[in-house]
């Protein structure tokens, strides 16, 4: 019997997943959790073979919990689900220790196959994640925005960046605002991190 823990923040989807997986003769959903806050406690208590974990962009770092499970419960294989796989997210999830990747638009049969593969010690990566891993991420920043981001990566304050690039202080601030919007980052550090992860820096 394959013991499974389901972590999904959407109640309807979580309930449907648990019900569907429980109908499989060789699977038992031993626990389901809404968010990742209690997930580690549940995984340590239930000792599942597979954790089906929905990665949500609202999390500060959607793959941090994957890494913690890999360290604290290495016998539990993480099957990460995402509505959309980007090259950066695929790379980060695999680096954190996820052994399987599936899209949220996958069929139930594909999800079940992936769970069985992980329980057998194999990896399972669905086609959308595989394509994302092989596709380069398009660099959205202009050359001037990249200049500002490089300076920001050195930890320079706005005034120093403005002096070095012969720009007005307000112009640098505007460039940084655009950089955050284009990269989807919340601050300079996160923008630098994403740029490095995507190979732009």
PDB file of C-alpha atoms in Angstrom:
ATOM      1  CA  UNK A   1       0.000   0.000   0.000  1.00  0.00           C
ATOM      2  CA  UNK A   2       1.354   3.420  -1.022  1.00  0.00           C
ATOM      3  CA  UNK A   3       0.809   5.989   1.755  1.00  0.00           C
ATOM      4  CA  UNK A   4       0.222   9.476   0.343  1.00  0.00           C
ATOM      5  CA  UNK A   5      -0.018  12.950   1.894  1.00  0.00           C
ATOM      6  CA  UNK A   6      -1.746  15.643  -0.185  1.00  0.00           C
ATOM      7  CA  UNK A   7      -0.850  19.323   0.349  1.00  0.00           C
ATOM      8  CA  UNK A   8      -3.076  21.702  -1.619  1.00  0.00           C
ATOM      9  CA  UNK A   9      -4.421  25.086  -0.511  1.00  0.00           C
ATOM     10  CA  UNK A  10      -7.652  24.909  -2.545  1.00  0.00           C
ATOM     11  CA  UNK A  11     -10.208  22.929  -0.541  1.00  0.00           C
ATOM     12  CA  UNK A  12     -12.288  21.634  -3.455  1.00  0.00           C
ATOM     13  CA  UNK A  13      -9.276  20.440  -5.404  1.00  0.00           C
ATOM     14  CA  UNK A  14      -7.703  18.903  -2.304  1.00  0.00           C
ATOM     15  CA  UNK A  15     -10.914  17.011  -1.509  1.00  0.00           C
ATOM     16  CA  UNK A  16     -11.259  15.778  -5.092  1.00  0.00           C
ATOM     17  CA  UNK A  17      -7.628  14.621  -5.160  1.00  0.00           C
ATOM     18  CA  UNK A  18      -7.950  12.749  -1.886  1.00  0.00           C
ATOM     19  CA  UNK A  19     -11.201  11.073  -2.968  1.00  0.00           C
ATOM     20  CA  UNK A  20      -9.779  10.049  -6.348  1.00  0.00           C
ATOM     21  CA  UNK A  21      -6.521   8.676  -4.951  1.00  0.00           C
ATOM     22  CA  UNK A  22      -8.330   6.792  -2.169  1.00  0.00           C
ATOM     23  CA  UNK A  23     -10.231   4.849  -4.828  1.00  0.00           C
ATOM     24  CA  UNK A  24      -6.974   3.356  -6.105  1.00  0.00           C
ATOM     25  CA  UNK A  25      -6.536  -0.151  -4.678  1.00  0.00           C
ATOM     26  CA  UNK A  26      -2.838   0.313  -3.917  1.00  0.00           C
ATOM     27  CA  UNK A  27      -3.050   3.826  -2.381  1.00  0.00           C
ATOM     28  CA  UNK A  28      -4.123   5.300   0.931  1.00  0.00           C
ATOM     29  CA  UNK A  29      -4.260   9.049   1.624  1.00  0.00           C
ATOM     30  CA  UNK A  30      -2.995   9.133   5.203  1.00  0.00           C
ATOM     31  CA  UNK A  31      -3.356  12.917   5.589  1.00  0.00           C
ATOM     32  CA  UNK A  32      -4.194  16.087   3.705  1.00  0.00           C
ATOM     33  CA  UNK A  33      -3.143  19.619   4.618  1.00  0.00           C
ATOM     34  CA  UNK A  34      -4.237  23.046   3.424  1.00  0.00           C
ATOM     35  CA  UNK A  35      -0.905  24.835   3.487  1.00  0.00           C
ATOM     36  CA  UNK A  36       2.730  24.066   4.046  1.00  0.00           C
ATOM     37  CA  UNK A  37       2.791  25.350   7.630  1.00  0.00           C
ATOM     38  CA  UNK A  38       1.816  22.000   9.160  1.00  0.00           C
ATOM     39  CA  UNK A  39       3.106  19.818   6.332  1.00  0.00           C
ATOM     40  CA  UNK A  40       6.458  18.944   7.882  1.00  0.00           C
ATOM     41  CA  UNK A  41       4.800  17.911  11.141  1.00  0.00           C
ATOM     42  CA  UNK A  42       2.322  15.728   9.241  1.00  0.00           C
ATOM     43  CA  UNK A  43       5.052  14.149   7.113  1.00  0.00           C
ATOM     44  CA  UNK A  44       7.156  13.351  10.181  1.00  0.00           C
ATOM     45  CA  UNK A  45       4.122  11.828  11.927  1.00  0.00           C
ATOM     46  CA  UNK A  46       2.634   9.855   9.010  1.00  0.00           C
ATOM     47  CA  UNK A  47       5.853   8.827   7.214  1.00  0.00           C
ATOM     48  CA  UNK A  48       4.281   8.650   3.717  1.00  0.00           C
ATOM     49  CA  UNK A  49       6.074   7.255   0.687  1.00  0.00           C
ATOM     50  CA  UNK A  50       4.819  10.136  -1.507  1.00  0.00           C
ATOM     51  CA  UNK A  51       3.913  13.768  -0.769  1.00  0.00           C
ATOM     52  CA  UNK A  52       1.778  15.417  -3.468  1.00  0.00           C
ATOM     53  CA  UNK A  53       2.644  19.093  -3.004  1.00  0.00           C
ATOM     54  CA  UNK A  54       1.050  22.002  -4.862  1.00  0.00           C
ATOM     55  CA  UNK A  55       3.582  24.769  -5.415  1.00  0.00           C
ATOM     56  CA  UNK A  56       1.901  28.148  -5.121  1.00  0.00           C
ATOM     57  CA  UNK A  57       3.451  31.463  -6.158  1.00  0.00           C
ATOM     58  CA  UNK A  58       2.117  33.031  -2.947  1.00  0.00           C
ATOM     59  CA  UNK A  59       4.724  31.145  -0.918  1.00  0.00           C
ATOM     60  CA  UNK A  60       7.897  33.157  -0.188  1.00  0.00           C
ATOM     61  CA  UNK A  61       9.922  30.387  -1.770  1.00  0.00           C
ATOM     62  CA  UNK A  62       7.683  27.668  -3.192  1.00  0.00           C
ATOM     63  CA  UNK A  63      10.439  25.058  -3.154  1.00  0.00           C
ATOM     64  CA  UNK A  64      11.849  25.709   0.328  1.00  0.00           C
ATOM     65  CA  UNK A  65       9.456  23.170   1.846  1.00  0.00           C
ATOM     66  CA  UNK A  66      10.581  20.574  -0.730  1.00  0.00           C
ATOM     67  CA  UNK A  67      14.150  20.944   0.485  1.00  0.00           C
ATOM     68  CA  UNK A  68      13.063  20.642   4.129  1.00  0.00           C
ATOM     69  CA  UNK A  69      11.107  17.458   3.448  1.00  0.00           C
ATOM     70  CA  UNK A  70      14.120  16.042   1.593  1.00  0.00           C
ATOM     71  CA  UNK A  71      16.293  16.704   4.650  1.00  0.00           C
ATOM     72  CA  UNK A  72      13.876  15.797   7.449  1.00  0.00           C
ATOM     73  CA  UNK A  73      12.008  12.905   5.793  1.00  0.00           C
ATOM     74  CA  UNK A  74      14.213  11.642   2.946  1.00  0.00           C
ATOM     75  CA  UNK A  75      12.119   8.484   2.589  1.00  0.00           C
ATOM     76  CA  UNK A  76       9.162  10.643   1.437  1.00  0.00           C
ATOM     77  CA  UNK A  77       9.332  11.372  -2.294  1.00  0.00           C
ATOM     78  CA  UNK A  78       7.903  14.776  -3.238  1.00  0.00           C
ATOM     79  CA  UNK A  79       5.664  14.991  -6.309  1.00  0.00           C
ATOM     80  CA  UNK A  80       5.411  18.730  -7.018  1.00  0.00           C
ATOM     81  CA  UNK A  81       2.390  20.132  -8.858  1.00  0.00           C
ATOM     82  CA  UNK A  82       2.276  23.512 -10.553  1.00  0.00           C
ATOM     83  CA  UNK A  83      -0.271  25.236 -12.798  1.00  0.00           C
ATOM     84  CA  UNK A  84       2.600  26.396 -15.003  1.00  0.00           C
ATOM     85  CA  UNK A  85       6.184  25.182 -15.144  1.00  0.00           C
ATOM     86  CA  UNK A  86       8.939  27.664 -15.954  1.00  0.00           C
ATOM     87  CA  UNK A  87      12.577  26.665 -16.533  1.00  0.00           C
ATOM     88  CA  UNK A  88      13.515  28.376 -13.243  1.00  0.00           C
ATOM     89  CA  UNK A  89      10.804  26.592 -11.249  1.00  0.00           C
ATOM     90  CA  UNK A  90      11.687  23.188 -12.746  1.00  0.00           C
ATOM     91  CA  UNK A  91      15.364  23.713 -11.933  1.00  0.00           C
ATOM     92  CA  UNK A  92      14.632  24.964  -8.409  1.00  0.00           C
ATOM     93  CA  UNK A  93      12.183  22.144  -7.591  1.00  0.00           C
ATOM     94  CA  UNK A  94      14.569  19.436  -8.789  1.00  0.00           C
ATOM     95  CA  UNK A  95      17.527  21.046  -7.019  1.00  0.00           C
ATOM     96  CA  UNK A  96      15.491  21.137  -3.790  1.00  0.00           C
ATOM     97  CA  UNK A  97      14.897  17.392  -4.033  1.00  0.00           C
ATOM     98  CA  UNK A  98      11.550  16.927  -5.789  1.00  0.00           C
ATOM     99  CA  UNK A  99      11.513  13.524  -7.489  1.00  0.00           C
ATOM    100  CA  UNK A 100       8.476  14.173  -9.626  1.00  0.00           C
ATOM    101  CA  UNK A 101       6.883  17.136 -11.423  1.00  0.00           C
ATOM    102  CA  UNK A 102       3.324  17.267 -12.780  1.00  0.00           C
ATOM    103  CA  UNK A 103       1.137  20.023 -14.151  1.00  0.00           C
ATOM    104  CA  UNK A 104      -2.171  20.791 -12.451  1.00  0.00           C
ATOM    105  CA  UNK A 105      -3.831  20.156 -15.803  1.00  0.00           C
ATOM    106  CA  UNK A 106      -2.546  16.558 -15.877  1.00  0.00           C
ATOM    107  CA  UNK A 107      -5.093  13.752 -15.961  1.00  0.00           C
ATOM    108  CA  UNK A 108      -5.801  11.635 -12.899  1.00  0.00           C
ATOM    109  CA  UNK A 109      -4.245   8.650 -14.679  1.00  0.00           C
ATOM    110  CA  UNK A 110      -1.006  10.604 -15.191  1.00  0.00           C
ATOM    111  CA  UNK A 111      -0.961  11.662 -11.534  1.00  0.00           C
ATOM    112  CA  UNK A 112      -1.531   8.084 -10.349  1.00  0.00           C
ATOM    113  CA  UNK A 113       1.236   6.804 -12.647  1.00  0.00           C
ATOM    114  CA  UNK A 114       3.613   9.447 -11.258  1.00  0.00           C
ATOM    115  CA  UNK A 115       2.797   8.510  -7.642  1.00  0.00           C
ATOM    116  CA  UNK A 116       3.425   4.827  -8.363  1.00  0.00           C
ATOM    117  CA  UNK A 117       6.704   5.655 -10.089  1.00  0.00           C
ATOM    118  CA  UNK A 118       7.933   7.697  -7.106  1.00  0.00           C
ATOM    119  CA  UNK A 119       6.867   4.990  -4.659  1.00  0.00           C
ATOM    120  CA  UNK A 120       8.955   2.538  -6.710  1.00  0.00           C
ATOM    121  CA  UNK A 121      12.010   4.783  -6.375  1.00  0.00           C
ATOM    122  CA  UNK A 122      11.788   6.241  -9.886  1.00  0.00           C
ATOM    123  CA  UNK A 123      11.446   9.807 -11.126  1.00  0.00           C
ATOM    124  CA  UNK A 124       8.391  11.177 -12.955  1.00  0.00           C
ATOM    125  CA  UNK A 125       8.450  14.407 -14.959  1.00  0.00           C
ATOM    126  CA  UNK A 126       5.466  15.248 -17.126  1.00  0.00           C
ATOM    127  CA  UNK A 127       5.908  16.638 -20.667  1.00  0.00           C
ATOM    128  CA  UNK A 128       5.058  20.263 -19.786  1.00  0.00           C
ATOM    129  CA  UNK A 129       7.767  20.353 -17.107  1.00  0.00           C
ATOM    130  CA  UNK A 130      10.246  18.603 -19.405  1.00  0.00           C
ATOM    131  CA  UNK A 131       9.621  21.132 -22.195  1.00  0.00           C
ATOM    132  CA  UNK A 132      10.017  24.015 -19.715  1.00  0.00           C
ATOM    133  CA  UNK A 133      13.328  22.575 -18.521  1.00  0.00           C
ATOM    134  CA  UNK A 134      14.653  22.558 -22.077  1.00  0.00           C
ATOM    135  CA  UNK A 135      13.311  25.993 -23.035  1.00  0.00           C
ATOM    136  CA  UNK A 136      15.433  29.041 -22.316  1.00  0.00           C
ATOM    137  CA  UNK A 137      13.689  31.762 -20.320  1.00  0.00           C
ATOM    138  CA  UNK A 138      13.315  34.876 -22.429  1.00  0.00           C
ATOM    139  CA  UNK A 139      15.175  37.809 -20.898  1.00  0.00           C
ATOM    140  CA  UNK A 140      12.606  40.628 -20.472  1.00  0.00           C
ATOM    141  CA  UNK A 141      14.964  43.422 -19.376  1.00  0.00           C
ATOM    142  CA  UNK A 142      16.438  46.142 -21.568  1.00  0.00           C
ATOM    143  CA  UNK A 143      20.227  46.651 -21.639  1.00  0.00           C
ATOM    144  CA  UNK A 144      19.884  49.716 -19.375  1.00  0.00           C
ATOM    145  CA  UNK A 145      17.704  47.787 -16.908  1.00  0.00           C
ATOM    146  CA  UNK A 146      20.342  45.054 -16.875  1.00  0.00           C
ATOM    147  CA  UNK A 147      23.001  47.669 -16.065  1.00  0.00           C
ATOM    148  CA  UNK A 148      20.916  48.821 -13.082  1.00  0.00           C
ATOM    149  CA  UNK A 149      20.323  45.234 -11.942  1.00  0.00           C
ATOM    150  CA  UNK A 150      24.046  44.403 -12.143  1.00  0.00           C
ATOM    151  CA  UNK A 151      24.816  47.387  -9.919  1.00  0.00           C
ATOM    152  CA  UNK A 152      22.031  46.362  -7.546  1.00  0.00           C
ATOM    153  CA  UNK A 153      23.549  42.867  -7.418  1.00  0.00           C
ATOM    154  CA  UNK A 154      26.735  44.462  -6.075  1.00  0.00           C
ATOM    155  CA  UNK A 155      24.673  45.887  -3.199  1.00  0.00           C
ATOM    156  CA  UNK A 156      25.137  49.498  -4.269  1.00  0.00           C
ATOM    157  CA  UNK A 157      22.635  52.112  -2.990  1.00  0.00           C
ATOM    158  CA  UNK A 158      20.450  53.987  -5.476  1.00  0.00           C
ATOM    159  CA  UNK A 159      22.568  57.159  -5.323  1.00  0.00           C
ATOM    160  CA  UNK A 160      25.754  55.250  -6.150  1.00  0.00           C
ATOM    161  CA  UNK A 161      24.050  53.429  -9.041  1.00  0.00           C
ATOM    162  CA  UNK A 162      22.848  56.790 -10.367  1.00  0.00           C
ATOM    163  CA  UNK A 163      26.376  58.253 -10.189  1.00  0.00           C
ATOM    164  CA  UNK A 164      28.018  55.286 -11.874  1.00  0.00           C
ATOM    165  CA  UNK A 165      25.479  55.136 -14.709  1.00  0.00           C
ATOM    166  CA  UNK A 166      25.209  58.926 -15.108  1.00  0.00           C
ATOM    167  CA  UNK A 167      21.479  58.780 -14.402  1.00  0.00           C
ATOM    168  CA  UNK A 168      19.131  60.792 -12.198  1.00  0.00           C
ATOM    169  CA  UNK A 169      18.244  59.224  -8.845  1.00  0.00           C
ATOM    170  CA  UNK A 170      14.554  59.096  -9.864  1.00  0.00           C
ATOM    171  CA  UNK A 171      15.416  57.397 -13.158  1.00  0.00           C
ATOM    172  CA  UNK A 172      17.247  54.614 -11.331  1.00  0.00           C
ATOM    173  CA  UNK A 173      14.294  54.205  -8.976  1.00  0.00           C
ATOM    174  CA  UNK A 174      11.952  53.966 -11.979  1.00  0.00           C
ATOM    175  CA  UNK A 175      14.197  51.371 -13.633  1.00  0.00           C
ATOM    176  CA  UNK A 176      14.153  49.287 -10.442  1.00  0.00           C
ATOM    177  CA  UNK A 177      10.340  49.461 -10.293  1.00  0.00           C
ATOM    178  CA  UNK A 178      10.139  48.193 -13.879  1.00  0.00           C
ATOM    179  CA  UNK A 179      12.682  45.442 -13.119  1.00  0.00           C
ATOM    180  CA  UNK A 180      10.586  44.231 -10.166  1.00  0.00           C
ATOM    181  CA  UNK A 181       7.442  44.220 -12.298  1.00  0.00           C
ATOM    182  CA  UNK A 182       9.052  42.376 -15.209  1.00  0.00           C
ATOM    183  CA  UNK A 183      10.707  39.735 -13.030  1.00  0.00           C
ATOM    184  CA  UNK A 184       7.735  39.350 -10.680  1.00  0.00           C
ATOM    185  CA  UNK A 185      10.060  39.993  -7.736  1.00  0.00           C
ATOM    186  CA  UNK A 186       9.083  41.769  -4.514  1.00  0.00           C
ATOM    187  CA  UNK A 187      12.435  43.421  -3.885  1.00  0.00           C
ATOM    188  CA  UNK A 188      15.924  43.916  -5.323  1.00  0.00           C
ATOM    189  CA  UNK A 189      17.379  40.800  -3.711  1.00  0.00           C
ATOM    190  CA  UNK A 190      14.651  38.613  -5.177  1.00  0.00           C
ATOM    191  CA  UNK A 191      15.063  40.216  -8.620  1.00  0.00           C
ATOM    192  CA  UNK A 192      18.809  39.512  -8.523  1.00  0.00           C
ATOM    193  CA  UNK A 193      18.167  35.932  -7.388  1.00  0.00           C
ATOM    194  CA  UNK A 194      15.689  35.289 -10.209  1.00  0.00           C
ATOM    195  CA  UNK A 195      17.992  36.844 -12.782  1.00  0.00           C
ATOM    196  CA  UNK A 196      20.871  34.625 -11.661  1.00  0.00           C
ATOM    197  CA  UNK A 197      18.657  31.542 -11.621  1.00  0.00           C
ATOM    198  CA  UNK A 198      17.578  32.265 -15.206  1.00  0.00           C
ATOM    199  CA  UNK A 199      21.138  32.881 -16.332  1.00  0.00           C
ATOM    200  CA  UNK A 200      20.710  36.592 -17.085  1.00  0.00           C
ATOM    201  CA  UNK A 201      23.409  37.648 -14.611  1.00  0.00           C
TER     202      UNK A 201
END
